[in-house]
């Protein structure tokens, strides 16, 4: 972990990350660093973006007199499904639950980037008209009941920023490839209040970018494993991330491809247990485990 970053954490700054996974990873890294030094430490404040926004909302509840209720993901899903099911378009939809999830993602994307949901006086397709009608009903339900959702929570925080009472604490955003319009506005407000700290750009990142074309998936996996092996030889402490789509569908190929390159001895010595130098971040679905599969069959 970078020394400047460690000092910032020790000073009590809040580190906001784009995902829960990155928050957990940073917390683990920091803990390992302290364990090596054999020192005790206060749990650092690593929060994913949505968790940080909800934390701010909880604090704003005590400084504002507005009776706002923040809907959780299940409540938002239920509300969207109710609106879509009661609309004139419901008979034409095969999977209302899938349609509601797509609508939630689209609505959130529009709010994140400040995109108007179809201005007036433009011709729309039937799908666009349906979405516009659902959004109107959804926002009407929220306004009538003083509800908030994840998509509009950052806008609520922006409009109530003057009520924030914890201005002495420093905050930084870490690991974001690109800030959305909502995130950029909040960052600007934090800078104005002298609460935001910019992290120095690490010089050893993104030094080279290369492109490689492979004939098929097996060749792609093998090439990625060979590249990772070369990087590990150069620096045994390096952390490498490799991205594949549809991991659960190709899990067997990934396991075989990486183990044949990184731990080939496991195939010649089956009686010995070798520690894997890699892990697949996405776990297996519960339904693939024999005991769970049997339980599901019994319940059905």
Short mmCIF file of N, CA and C in Angstrom, two decimals, residues 14-143:
data_model
loop_
_atom_site.label_atom_id
_atom_site.label_comp_id
_atom_site.label_asym_id
_atom_site.label_seq_id
_atom_site.Cartn_x
_atom_site.Cartn_y
_atom_site.Cartn_z
N UNK A 14 -12.05 9.32 5.32
CA UNK A 14 -12.99 8.34 4.76
C UNK A 14 -12.61 8.07 3.31
N UNK A 15 -12.46 6.80 2.97
CA UNK A 15 -12.10 6.40 1.61
C UNK A 15 -13.35 5.85 0.94
N UNK A 16 -13.83 6.54 -0.08
CA UNK A 16 -15.04 6.13 -0.80
C UNK A 16 -14.62 5.41 -2.08
N UNK A 17 -15.14 4.21 -2.27
CA UNK A 17 -14.77 3.38 -3.43
C UNK A 17 -16.01 3.11 -4.28
N UNK A 18 -15.81 2.70 -5.54
CA UNK A 18 -16.97 2.42 -6.40
C UNK A 18 -17.69 1.12 -6.07
N UNK A 19 -17.01 0.17 -5.42
CA UNK A 19 -17.61 -1.14 -5.15
C UNK A 19 -17.32 -1.61 -3.73
N UNK A 20 -18.15 -2.53 -3.24
CA UNK A 20 -17.92 -3.14 -1.94
C UNK A 20 -16.65 -3.98 -1.96
N UNK A 21 -16.41 -4.63 -3.07
CA UNK A 21 -15.24 -5.50 -3.19
C UNK A 21 -13.94 -4.73 -2.98
N UNK A 22 -13.85 -3.55 -3.58
CA UNK A 22 -12.64 -2.74 -3.42
C UNK A 22 -12.50 -2.26 -1.98
N UNK A 23 -13.60 -1.92 -1.33
CA UNK A 23 -13.55 -1.51 0.08
C UNK A 23 -13.00 -2.63 0.94
N UNK A 24 -13.49 -3.85 0.72
CA UNK A 24 -13.00 -5.00 1.48
C UNK A 24 -11.53 -5.27 1.20
N UNK A 25 -11.14 -5.13 -0.06
CA UNK A 25 -9.74 -5.38 -0.43
C UNK A 25 -8.80 -4.38 0.24
N UNK A 26 -9.17 -3.10 0.25
CA UNK A 26 -8.34 -2.08 0.89
C UNK A 26 -8.25 -2.32 2.39
N UNK A 27 -9.37 -2.70 2.98
CA UNK A 27 -9.39 -2.99 4.41
C UNK A 27 -8.46 -4.16 4.74
N UNK A 28 -8.50 -5.18 3.89
CA UNK A 28 -7.62 -6.35 4.08
C UNK A 28 -6.16 -5.95 3.92
N UNK A 29 -5.85 -5.17 2.89
CA UNK A 29 -4.47 -4.72 2.66
C UNK A 29 -3.94 -3.94 3.85
N UNK A 30 -4.76 -3.04 4.36
CA UNK A 30 -4.34 -2.20 5.49
C UNK A 30 -4.12 -3.07 6.73
N UNK A 31 -5.00 -4.03 6.95
CA UNK A 31 -4.86 -4.92 8.10
C UNK A 31 -3.59 -5.75 8.01
N UNK A 32 -3.30 -6.27 6.81
CA UNK A 32 -2.07 -7.06 6.63
C UNK A 32 -0.83 -6.22 6.87
N UNK A 33 -0.88 -4.96 6.46
CA UNK A 33 0.25 -4.06 6.66
C UNK A 33 0.51 -3.85 8.15
N UNK A 34 -0.56 -3.69 8.93
CA UNK A 34 -0.42 -3.48 10.37
C UNK A 34 0.02 -4.76 11.08
N UNK A 35 -0.46 -5.91 10.60
CA UNK A 35 -0.07 -7.19 11.20
C UNK A 35 1.43 -7.42 11.03
N UNK A 36 1.95 -7.09 9.85
CA UNK A 36 3.39 -7.26 9.60
C UNK A 36 4.22 -6.37 10.54
N UNK A 37 3.69 -5.18 10.84
CA UNK A 37 4.40 -4.26 11.74
C UNK A 37 4.14 -4.58 13.21
N UNK A 38 3.22 -5.54 13.44
CA UNK A 38 2.86 -5.96 14.80
C UNK A 38 2.37 -4.78 15.64
N UNK A 39 1.47 -4.02 15.05
CA UNK A 39 0.88 -2.88 15.76
C UNK A 39 -0.64 -2.99 15.71
N UNK A 40 -1.28 -2.41 16.70
CA UNK A 40 -2.75 -2.36 16.71
C UNK A 40 -3.21 -1.19 15.85
N UNK A 41 -4.48 -1.20 15.47
CA UNK A 41 -5.00 -0.13 14.61
C UNK A 41 -6.49 0.03 14.79
N UNK A 42 -6.95 1.22 14.49
CA UNK A 42 -8.39 1.51 14.48
C UNK A 42 -8.93 1.15 13.10
N UNK A 43 -10.07 0.49 13.06
CA UNK A 43 -10.65 0.07 11.78
C UNK A 43 -10.86 1.29 10.89
N UNK A 44 -10.24 1.32 9.72
CA UNK A 44 -10.38 2.48 8.83
C UNK A 44 -11.77 2.57 8.22
N UNK A 45 -12.08 3.76 7.74
CA UNK A 45 -13.41 4.04 7.19
C UNK A 45 -13.39 3.86 5.67
N UNK A 46 -13.52 2.61 5.22
CA UNK A 46 -13.63 2.32 3.79
C UNK A 46 -15.10 2.07 3.48
N UNK A 47 -15.66 2.85 2.58
CA UNK A 47 -17.08 2.72 2.25
C UNK A 47 -17.29 2.71 0.75
N UNK A 48 -18.14 1.80 0.24
CA UNK A 48 -18.52 1.89 -1.18
C UNK A 48 -19.41 3.11 -1.39
N UNK A 49 -19.51 3.57 -2.62
CA UNK A 49 -20.24 4.79 -2.95
C UNK A 49 -21.67 4.78 -2.39
N UNK A 50 -22.41 3.72 -2.66
CA UNK A 50 -23.80 3.68 -2.21
C UNK A 50 -23.88 3.64 -0.69
N UNK A 51 -22.97 2.90 -0.06
CA UNK A 51 -22.95 2.85 1.40
C UNK A 51 -22.62 4.19 2.01
N UNK A 52 -21.71 4.93 1.40
CA UNK A 52 -21.35 6.27 1.90
C UNK A 52 -22.54 7.21 1.77
N UNK A 53 -23.24 7.15 0.64
CA UNK A 53 -24.42 8.01 0.45
C UNK A 53 -25.49 7.72 1.50
N UNK A 54 -25.69 6.43 1.80
CA UNK A 54 -26.68 6.07 2.82
C UNK A 54 -26.23 6.53 4.21
N UNK A 55 -24.94 6.50 4.45
CA UNK A 55 -24.40 6.98 5.71
C UNK A 55 -24.64 8.48 5.87
N UNK A 56 -24.43 9.23 4.78
CA UNK A 56 -24.71 10.67 4.79
C UNK A 56 -26.19 10.93 5.02
N UNK A 57 -27.04 10.14 4.37
CA UNK A 57 -28.49 10.30 4.51
C UNK A 57 -28.91 10.08 5.96
N UNK A 58 -28.36 9.06 6.61
CA UNK A 58 -28.70 8.80 8.01
C UNK A 58 -28.34 9.99 8.90
N UNK A 59 -27.21 10.63 8.61
CA UNK A 59 -26.80 11.79 9.40
C UNK A 59 -27.66 13.01 9.10
N UNK A 60 -28.09 13.12 7.85
CA UNK A 60 -28.95 14.25 7.48
C UNK A 60 -30.33 14.16 8.13
N UNK A 61 -30.77 12.95 8.45
CA UNK A 61 -32.08 12.78 9.08
C UNK A 61 -32.16 13.53 10.41
N UNK A 62 -31.01 13.66 11.09
CA UNK A 62 -30.99 14.32 12.39
C UNK A 62 -30.83 15.83 12.28
N UNK A 63 -30.47 16.31 11.09
CA UNK A 63 -30.27 17.76 10.93
C UNK A 63 -31.32 18.41 10.04
N UNK A 64 -32.25 17.62 9.51
CA UNK A 64 -33.35 18.17 8.70
C UNK A 64 -34.67 17.70 9.29
N UNK A 65 -35.71 18.44 8.98
CA UNK A 65 -37.04 18.09 9.49
C UNK A 65 -37.90 17.39 8.44
N UNK A 66 -37.29 16.95 7.36
CA UNK A 66 -38.05 16.29 6.30
C UNK A 66 -38.22 14.80 6.62
N UNK A 67 -39.45 14.32 6.64
CA UNK A 67 -39.70 12.90 6.95
C UNK A 67 -39.46 12.00 5.73
N UNK A 68 -38.22 11.88 5.33
CA UNK A 68 -37.90 11.08 4.14
C UNK A 68 -37.63 9.63 4.52
N UNK A 69 -38.07 8.72 3.66
CA UNK A 69 -37.83 7.29 3.85
C UNK A 69 -37.05 6.77 2.65
N UNK A 70 -35.93 6.12 2.91
CA UNK A 70 -35.09 5.58 1.84
C UNK A 70 -35.51 4.14 1.55
N UNK A 71 -35.96 3.91 0.33
CA UNK A 71 -36.38 2.57 -0.07
C UNK A 71 -35.17 1.68 -0.31
N UNK A 72 -35.26 0.43 0.16
CA UNK A 72 -34.18 -0.51 -0.16
C UNK A 72 -34.41 -1.11 -1.54
N UNK A 73 -33.49 -1.94 -1.99
CA UNK A 73 -33.56 -2.46 -3.36
C UNK A 73 -34.80 -3.32 -3.59
N UNK A 74 -35.23 -4.08 -2.57
CA UNK A 74 -36.42 -4.92 -2.73
C UNK A 74 -37.68 -4.07 -2.83
N UNK A 75 -37.75 -3.00 -2.05
CA UNK A 75 -38.91 -2.10 -2.11
C UNK A 75 -38.98 -1.37 -3.45
N UNK A 76 -37.82 -0.96 -3.96
CA UNK A 76 -37.80 -0.31 -5.28
C UNK A 76 -38.26 -1.28 -6.36
N UNK A 77 -37.78 -2.51 -6.29
CA UNK A 77 -38.17 -3.53 -7.27
C UNK A 77 -39.67 -3.78 -7.21
N UNK A 78 -40.21 -3.88 -6.00
CA UNK A 78 -41.65 -4.12 -5.83
C UNK A 78 -42.47 -2.96 -6.40
N UNK A 79 -42.04 -1.74 -6.16
CA UNK A 79 -42.78 -0.57 -6.64
C UNK A 79 -42.78 -0.51 -8.17
N UNK A 80 -41.63 -0.77 -8.77
CA UNK A 80 -41.56 -0.77 -10.24
C UNK A 80 -42.45 -1.88 -10.82
N UNK A 81 -42.41 -3.06 -10.23
CA UNK A 81 -43.24 -4.16 -10.72
C UNK A 81 -44.72 -3.83 -10.60
N UNK A 82 -45.10 -3.21 -9.50
CA UNK A 82 -46.50 -2.83 -9.30
C UNK A 82 -46.94 -1.85 -10.38
N UNK A 83 -46.12 -0.85 -10.66
CA UNK A 83 -46.47 0.17 -11.66
C UNK A 83 -46.56 -0.45 -13.06
N UNK A 84 -45.59 -1.29 -13.39
CA UNK A 84 -45.59 -1.92 -14.72
C UNK A 84 -46.76 -2.89 -14.87
N UNK A 85 -47.04 -3.65 -13.81
CA UNK A 85 -48.14 -4.62 -13.87
C UNK A 85 -49.49 -3.93 -14.03
N UNK A 86 -49.65 -2.75 -13.45
CA UNK A 86 -50.92 -2.03 -13.52
C UNK A 86 -51.02 -1.11 -14.74
N UNK A 87 -49.99 -1.08 -15.56
CA UNK A 87 -50.02 -0.20 -16.74
C UNK A 87 -50.69 -0.91 -17.92
N UNK A 88 -50.99 -0.15 -18.95
CA UNK A 88 -51.65 -0.71 -20.14
C UNK A 88 -50.72 -1.57 -20.98
N UNK A 89 -49.44 -1.57 -20.64
CA UNK A 89 -48.47 -2.35 -21.41
C UNK A 89 -48.22 -3.74 -20.82
N UNK A 90 -48.81 -4.05 -19.68
CA UNK A 90 -48.48 -5.28 -18.96
C UNK A 90 -48.82 -6.54 -19.76
N UNK A 91 -49.90 -6.51 -20.53
CA UNK A 91 -50.32 -7.70 -21.28
C UNK A 91 -49.34 -8.06 -22.40
N UNK A 92 -48.47 -7.12 -22.77
CA UNK A 92 -47.53 -7.36 -23.86
C UNK A 92 -46.15 -7.81 -23.35
N UNK A 93 -46.03 -7.92 -22.05
CA UNK A 93 -44.73 -8.26 -21.45
C UNK A 93 -44.73 -9.71 -20.98
N UNK A 94 -43.64 -10.43 -21.28
CA UNK A 94 -43.52 -11.82 -20.85
C UNK A 94 -42.98 -11.94 -19.43
N UNK A 95 -42.00 -11.11 -19.08
CA UNK A 95 -41.37 -11.16 -17.77
C UNK A 95 -41.35 -9.77 -17.15
N UNK A 96 -42.35 -9.48 -16.33
CA UNK A 96 -42.44 -8.16 -15.71
C UNK A 96 -41.26 -7.93 -14.76
N UNK A 97 -40.80 -8.99 -14.09
CA UNK A 97 -39.67 -8.82 -13.17
C UNK A 97 -38.40 -8.40 -13.91
N UNK A 98 -38.16 -8.99 -15.09
CA UNK A 98 -36.99 -8.61 -15.88
C UNK A 98 -37.13 -7.18 -16.42
N UNK A 99 -38.36 -6.84 -16.84
CA UNK A 99 -38.60 -5.49 -17.35
C UNK A 99 -38.38 -4.45 -16.25
N UNK A 100 -38.81 -4.77 -15.04
CA UNK A 100 -38.65 -3.82 -13.93
C UNK A 100 -37.17 -3.62 -13.60
N UNK A 101 -36.37 -4.69 -13.64
CA UNK A 101 -34.94 -4.56 -13.36
C UNK A 101 -34.25 -3.71 -14.42
N UNK A 102 -34.62 -3.92 -15.68
CA UNK A 102 -34.05 -3.11 -16.76
C UNK A 102 -34.45 -1.65 -16.61
N UNK A 103 -35.70 -1.41 -16.19
CA UNK A 103 -36.18 -0.04 -15.99
C UNK A 103 -35.44 0.64 -14.85
N UNK A 104 -35.19 -0.10 -13.77
CA UNK A 104 -34.45 0.45 -12.63
C UNK A 104 -33.04 0.87 -13.07
N UNK A 105 -32.37 0.00 -13.81
CA UNK A 105 -31.00 0.31 -14.27
C UNK A 105 -30.99 1.52 -15.20
N UNK A 106 -31.97 1.58 -16.10
CA UNK A 106 -32.04 2.70 -17.04
C UNK A 106 -32.33 4.01 -16.31
N UNK A 107 -33.26 3.96 -15.35
CA UNK A 107 -33.62 5.14 -14.57
C UNK A 107 -32.42 5.64 -13.76
N UNK A 108 -31.70 4.70 -13.16
CA UNK A 108 -30.53 5.07 -12.37
C UNK A 108 -29.45 5.69 -13.24
N UNK A 109 -29.25 5.14 -14.43
CA UNK A 109 -28.25 5.67 -15.36
C UNK A 109 -28.58 7.10 -15.77
N UNK A 110 -29.86 7.35 -16.03
CA UNK A 110 -30.29 8.71 -16.40
C UNK A 110 -30.03 9.70 -15.26
N UNK A 111 -30.31 9.27 -14.03
CA UNK A 111 -30.11 10.15 -12.88
C UNK A 111 -28.63 10.39 -12.61
N UNK A 112 -27.83 9.35 -12.76
CA UNK A 112 -26.39 9.48 -12.50
C UNK A 112 -25.74 10.51 -13.42
N UNK A 113 -26.18 10.55 -14.67
CA UNK A 113 -25.55 11.43 -15.66
C UNK A 113 -26.39 12.65 -16.00
N UNK A 114 -27.48 12.87 -15.25
CA UNK A 114 -28.31 14.06 -15.48
C UNK A 114 -28.97 14.09 -16.84
N UNK A 115 -29.38 12.92 -17.33
CA UNK A 115 -30.00 12.82 -18.65
C UNK A 115 -31.52 12.96 -18.50
N UNK A 116 -32.14 13.93 -19.18
CA UNK A 116 -33.61 14.04 -19.10
C UNK A 116 -34.28 12.83 -19.72
N UNK A 117 -35.32 12.35 -19.08
CA UNK A 117 -36.02 11.16 -19.57
C UNK A 117 -37.03 11.57 -20.63
N UNK A 118 -36.54 11.71 -21.85
CA UNK A 118 -37.33 12.05 -23.02
C UNK A 118 -38.05 13.39 -22.87
N UNK A 119 -37.44 14.46 -23.35
CA UNK A 119 -38.08 15.78 -23.31
C UNK A 119 -39.38 15.79 -24.11
N UNK A 120 -40.17 16.84 -23.92
CA UNK A 120 -41.44 16.96 -24.62
C UNK A 120 -41.21 17.24 -26.11
N UNK A 121 -42.27 17.03 -26.88
CA UNK A 121 -42.30 17.38 -28.31
C UNK A 121 -41.28 16.61 -29.14
N UNK A 122 -41.02 15.35 -28.77
CA UNK A 122 -40.20 14.51 -29.64
C UNK A 122 -40.94 13.18 -29.86
N UNK A 123 -40.76 12.60 -31.02
CA UNK A 123 -41.41 11.34 -31.35
C UNK A 123 -40.69 10.19 -30.64
N UNK A 124 -41.49 9.33 -30.00
CA UNK A 124 -40.93 8.22 -29.25
C UNK A 124 -41.49 6.89 -29.75
N UNK A 125 -40.70 5.85 -29.60
CA UNK A 125 -41.19 4.51 -29.90
C UNK A 125 -42.13 4.06 -28.78
N UNK A 126 -42.80 2.95 -28.99
CA UNK A 126 -43.73 2.46 -27.98
C UNK A 126 -42.99 2.10 -26.69
N UNK A 127 -41.81 1.50 -26.82
CA UNK A 127 -41.02 1.16 -25.63
C UNK A 127 -40.63 2.40 -24.84
N UNK A 128 -40.21 3.44 -25.56
CA UNK A 128 -39.81 4.69 -24.90
C UNK A 128 -40.99 5.36 -24.23
N UNK A 129 -42.15 5.34 -24.88
CA UNK A 129 -43.36 5.90 -24.28
C UNK A 129 -43.75 5.16 -23.01
N UNK A 130 -43.61 3.83 -23.05
CA UNK A 130 -43.93 3.03 -21.87
C UNK A 130 -43.01 3.39 -20.71
N UNK A 131 -41.70 3.47 -20.99
CA UNK A 131 -40.74 3.80 -19.94
C UNK A 131 -41.01 5.19 -19.38
N UNK A 132 -41.32 6.14 -20.23
CA UNK A 132 -41.60 7.51 -19.78
C UNK A 132 -42.83 7.54 -18.88
N UNK A 133 -43.84 6.76 -19.23
CA UNK A 133 -45.06 6.70 -18.42
C UNK A 133 -44.78 6.06 -17.07
N UNK A 134 -43.99 4.98 -17.07
CA UNK A 134 -43.66 4.31 -15.81
C UNK A 134 -42.85 5.22 -14.89
N UNK A 135 -41.91 5.96 -15.46
CA UNK A 135 -41.09 6.88 -14.67
C UNK A 135 -41.96 7.95 -14.03
N UNK A 136 -42.91 8.48 -14.80
CA UNK A 136 -43.81 9.52 -14.27
C UNK A 136 -44.61 8.99 -13.09
N UNK A 137 -45.13 7.78 -13.21
CA UNK A 137 -45.91 7.17 -12.12
C UNK A 137 -45.01 6.84 -10.93
N UNK A 138 -43.81 6.37 -11.21
CA UNK A 138 -42.86 6.02 -10.15
C UNK A 138 -42.47 7.25 -9.34
N UNK A 139 -42.14 8.33 -10.02
CA UNK A 139 -41.77 9.56 -9.32
C UNK A 139 -42.96 10.16 -8.58
N UNK A 140 -44.16 9.99 -9.13
CA UNK A 140 -45.36 10.46 -8.44
C UNK A 140 -45.56 9.72 -7.13
N UNK A 141 -45.36 8.40 -7.15
CA UNK A 141 -45.49 7.59 -5.92
C UNK A 141 -44.45 8.03 -4.89
N UNK A 142 -43.24 8.27 -5.33
CA UNK A 142 -42.18 8.68 -4.40
C UNK A 142 -42.49 10.04 -3.77
N UNK A 143 -42.91 10.99 -4.58
CA UNK A 143 -43.19 12.34 -4.08
C UNK A 143 -44.37 12.34 -3.12
#
